Structures are given as C-alpha cells and as structure tokens.
Amino acid sequence: MTLERKVAKVFNLTDENWLKHSNPWSVWTRYSVLPIIIFAFWSRLWIGWWCVIPGLISLLWMFFNPIFFKKPKSTKNWASKTVMGERVYLNRDQVSIPKIHNSPIYKILNTISSTGMLLSIWATVNYSIWGAILGVALAYLGKSWYLDRMVWLFEDMKNNNKAYKSWDY
C-alpha cells in the first residue's frame, strides 16, 4: 500500500469523495489552510489560549475540505486534474505508470513543500514574519509544482485505463 493511499484513507477519500475533492473549489480553498493556521496560532499574542479555537477550526477545514464540496460539473480543468493525477499516483502499485513519472522529482517537490511547512511552524513559534512568508512560499511552490506534475501524469494515463478515462468528463 502506498503512503498516498494511507493518507487518502485518513481523509476518507472514497471513490465518491475523490470526485468531490476534484471540485476546483476544494483544490483552491485548500491553499488557505496554511496561512490560516499560521495566523490562528500567531494570534496567541492577542487572544492567548483562545487561539486554539481558530487553529482547530482551520485544522478541521483541512480535514473536511476534500469532502465538503459537491462533485464538479466537469473535471476538464487544471485543479480537477491535479486530484485525478494524485489518485493515479497513489494507485501506482496496482497500475503501472510510465517510467518518466517514476523519477525522484515527486519526493524532491514534497521535500521542498515539507521544508516550507516546517519553516512556517518555526516562524509561527518565533514570530518571524519573514520566516512565515518564506515558509508558505516554499510550501506552495513545492506543492503547486507537484500538482502540476500530477496533471501531466493524469493526462498521460487517462487514455490507457478505462477507470481513469471515466474521471475525465
């Protein structure tokens, strides 16, 4: 079982919920999570321990966002294809992907994104605005580039698999 499949189980990404997550609103609003978490915990200066409430709300938003929106009317857009590509990638242990997509770039991009998240956490603890800005920028640069690679993977795979083709409507 791939790590991505384990993560998908945590987020309850069933077939139906993958389709909901492919709604562009789901994809684009997930970009709000990290800045909201940072702001929520940064607000401990102003509201003390009450900052836990917006922090928990933002974490709940991260968890429920993939299933909050309705199935999109069409998946013929970049945002939807990122989700479909992620689904193809997590399924690589059952359906082989082309060699060009078996490169270490996915790990590199996830490392960049994770480094940005860690820097953001450090910046939040230490009240470093520039650290937070750089951390969010790195996290989103790595994640966005990774998602773009997922679109490429989906485009390469959709015509080779009946199930994948059905996601493209």
Short mmCIF file of C-alpha atoms in Angstrom, two decimals:
data_model
loop_
_atom_site.label_atom_id
_atom_site.label_comp_id
_atom_site.label_asym_id
_atom_site.label_seq_id
_atom_site.Cartn_x
_atom_site.Cartn_y
_atom_site.Cartn_z
CA MET A 1 0.00 0.00 0.00
CA THR A 2 1.42 3.38 -1.00
CA LEU A 3 1.89 6.17 1.53
CA GLU A 4 -0.51 8.29 -0.53
CA ARG A 5 -3.22 5.62 -0.20
CA LYS A 6 -2.76 5.62 3.58
CA VAL A 7 -3.14 9.41 3.64
CA ALA A 8 -6.24 9.14 1.44
CA LYS A 9 -7.77 6.74 3.97
CA VAL A 10 -7.17 9.25 6.77
CA PHE A 11 -9.08 11.85 4.75
CA ASN A 12 -11.82 9.30 3.92
CA LEU A 13 -11.23 9.60 0.18
CA THR A 14 -13.62 7.00 -1.18
CA ASP A 15 -14.45 6.98 -4.91
CA GLU A 16 -17.30 9.43 -4.24
CA ASN A 17 -15.16 11.67 -2.06
CA TRP A 18 -12.33 11.74 -4.62
CA LEU A 19 -14.86 13.18 -7.06
CA LYS A 20 -15.93 15.79 -4.50
CA HIS A 21 -12.29 16.65 -3.87
CA SER A 22 -11.78 17.15 -7.61
CA ASN A 23 -14.09 20.16 -7.44
CA PRO A 24 -11.86 23.18 -8.20
CA TRP A 25 -13.28 24.94 -5.13
CA SER A 26 -11.87 22.14 -2.98
CA VAL A 27 -8.44 22.38 -4.59
CA TRP A 28 -8.15 26.17 -4.49
CA THR A 29 -9.55 26.65 -0.98
CA ARG A 30 -7.05 24.17 0.46
CA TYR A 31 -4.42 26.79 -0.30
CA SER A 32 -5.98 28.83 2.51
CA VAL A 33 -5.19 26.26 5.21
CA LEU A 34 -1.52 27.01 5.99
CA PRO A 35 -1.86 30.82 6.22
CA ILE A 36 -4.98 30.45 8.37
CA ILE A 37 -3.21 28.03 10.73
CA ILE A 38 -0.23 30.37 10.97
CA PHE A 39 -2.45 33.37 11.66
CA ALA A 40 -4.54 31.43 14.18
CA PHE A 41 -1.55 30.42 16.27
CA TRP A 42 0.17 33.76 15.76
CA SER A 43 -2.90 35.36 17.33
CA ARG A 44 -1.86 33.88 20.68
CA LEU A 45 -0.23 37.27 21.22
CA TRP A 46 -3.61 38.98 21.15
CA ILE A 47 -6.07 36.38 22.41
CA GLY A 48 -3.92 33.96 24.40
CA TRP A 49 -5.03 30.34 24.56
CA TRP A 50 -8.23 31.23 22.69
CA CYS A 51 -6.05 30.95 19.58
CA VAL A 52 -6.60 27.20 19.82
CA ILE A 53 -10.19 27.65 18.61
CA PRO A 54 -9.37 29.17 15.18
CA GLY A 55 -6.40 26.79 15.00
CA LEU A 56 -8.67 23.78 15.45
CA ILE A 57 -11.22 25.20 13.02
CA SER A 58 -8.51 25.56 10.38
CA LEU A 59 -7.29 22.01 11.02
CA LEU A 60 -10.86 20.72 10.75
CA TRP A 61 -11.20 22.66 7.48
CA MET A 62 -8.09 20.91 6.18
CA PHE A 63 -9.57 17.53 7.10
CA PHE A 64 -13.13 18.08 5.83
CA ASN A 65 -12.35 20.22 2.77
CA PRO A 66 -11.91 17.23 0.41
CA ILE A 67 -15.47 16.06 1.10
CA PHE A 68 -17.17 19.42 1.70
CA PHE A 69 -17.86 20.37 -1.92
CA LYS A 70 -20.13 18.72 -4.47
CA LYS A 71 -18.88 16.65 -7.38
CA PRO A 72 -17.80 19.09 -10.12
CA LYS A 73 -19.84 19.52 -13.30
CA SER A 74 -16.65 18.94 -15.25
CA THR A 75 -13.14 17.73 -14.49
CA LYS A 76 -11.67 19.29 -17.62
CA ASN A 77 -9.67 21.89 -15.70
CA TRP A 78 -6.24 22.06 -14.10
CA ALA A 79 -7.45 21.85 -10.49
CA SER A 80 -9.59 18.75 -11.06
CA LYS A 81 -6.82 17.05 -12.99
CA THR A 82 -4.40 17.59 -10.09
CA VAL A 83 -6.66 15.49 -7.90
CA MET A 84 -7.11 12.84 -10.58
CA GLY A 85 -3.34 12.69 -11.04
CA GLU A 86 -2.84 12.23 -7.31
CA ARG A 87 -5.32 9.39 -7.45
CA VAL A 88 -3.44 7.78 -10.35
CA TYR A 89 -0.14 8.22 -8.49
CA LEU A 90 -1.38 6.59 -5.29
CA ASN A 91 -2.58 3.68 -7.41
CA ARG A 92 0.85 3.11 -9.00
CA ASP A 93 1.33 -0.13 -7.06
CA GLN A 94 -1.68 -1.58 -8.89
CA VAL A 95 -1.50 0.17 -12.27
CA SER A 96 2.00 0.87 -13.56
CA ILE A 97 2.85 4.42 -14.51
CA PRO A 98 5.25 5.41 -17.31
CA LYS A 99 8.94 5.41 -16.41
CA ILE A 100 9.18 9.15 -16.95
CA HIS A 101 6.84 9.58 -13.97
CA ASN A 102 8.91 7.27 -11.74
CA SER A 103 11.53 9.94 -11.21
CA PRO A 104 12.59 11.27 -7.79
CA ILE A 105 11.06 14.68 -8.61
CA TYR A 106 7.91 13.91 -6.61
CA LYS A 107 9.97 13.28 -3.47
CA ILE A 108 12.04 16.39 -4.12
CA LEU A 109 8.95 18.56 -4.54
CA ASN A 110 7.32 17.08 -1.43
CA THR A 111 10.57 17.73 0.47
CA ILE A 112 10.52 21.37 -0.65
CA SER A 113 6.89 21.67 0.43
CA SER A 114 7.54 19.96 3.77
CA THR A 115 10.57 22.17 4.42
CA GLY A 116 8.36 25.19 3.83
CA MET A 117 5.79 23.86 6.28
CA LEU A 118 8.47 23.23 8.92
CA LEU A 119 9.86 26.72 8.38
CA SER A 120 6.33 28.10 8.76
CA ILE A 121 5.92 26.24 12.06
CA TRP A 122 9.26 27.55 13.30
CA ALA A 123 8.32 31.08 12.19
CA THR A 124 4.97 30.85 13.97
CA VAL A 125 6.60 29.77 17.23
CA ASN A 126 9.24 32.52 16.94
CA TYR A 127 7.02 35.28 15.49
CA SER A 128 9.15 35.63 12.36
CA ILE A 129 7.07 37.26 9.64
CA TRP A 130 9.77 36.73 7.01
CA GLY A 131 10.18 33.11 8.05
CA ALA A 132 6.43 32.62 7.75
CA ILE A 133 6.30 34.26 4.32
CA LEU A 134 9.27 32.23 3.06
CA GLY A 135 7.86 29.04 4.58
CA VAL A 136 4.44 29.49 2.96
CA ALA A 137 6.09 30.40 -0.37
CA LEU A 138 8.26 27.26 -0.29
CA ALA A 139 5.36 25.06 0.79
CA TYR A 140 3.15 26.34 -2.01
CA LEU A 141 5.89 26.37 -4.64
CA GLY A 142 6.68 22.71 -3.94
CA LYS A 143 3.02 21.71 -3.71
CA SER A 144 1.94 23.61 -6.83
CA TRP A 145 4.77 22.17 -8.89
CA TYR A 146 3.93 18.70 -7.55
CA LEU A 147 0.27 19.21 -8.50
CA ASP A 148 1.29 20.32 -11.98
CA ARG A 149 3.23 17.08 -12.35
CA MET A 150 0.07 15.24 -11.27
CA VAL A 151 -1.83 16.86 -14.15
CA TRP A 152 0.84 15.63 -16.54
CA LEU A 153 0.62 12.12 -15.06
CA PHE A 154 -3.17 12.07 -15.38
CA GLU A 155 -3.01 13.30 -18.98
CA ASP A 156 -0.51 10.55 -19.82
CA MET A 157 -2.55 7.83 -18.11
CA LYS A 158 -6.21 8.64 -18.76
CA ASN A 159 -6.38 7.04 -22.22
CA ASN A 160 -4.68 3.84 -21.04
CA ASN A 161 -7.16 2.91 -18.33
CA LYS A 162 -10.94 2.72 -18.52
CA ALA A 163 -11.48 3.89 -14.94
CA TYR A 164 -9.12 6.85 -15.36
CA LYS A 165 -10.84 7.83 -18.60
CA SER A 166 -14.19 7.89 -16.79
CA TRP A 167 -12.89 10.56 -14.43
CA ASP A 168 -12.33 12.92 -17.36
CA TYR A 169 -15.75 14.43 -18.10
#
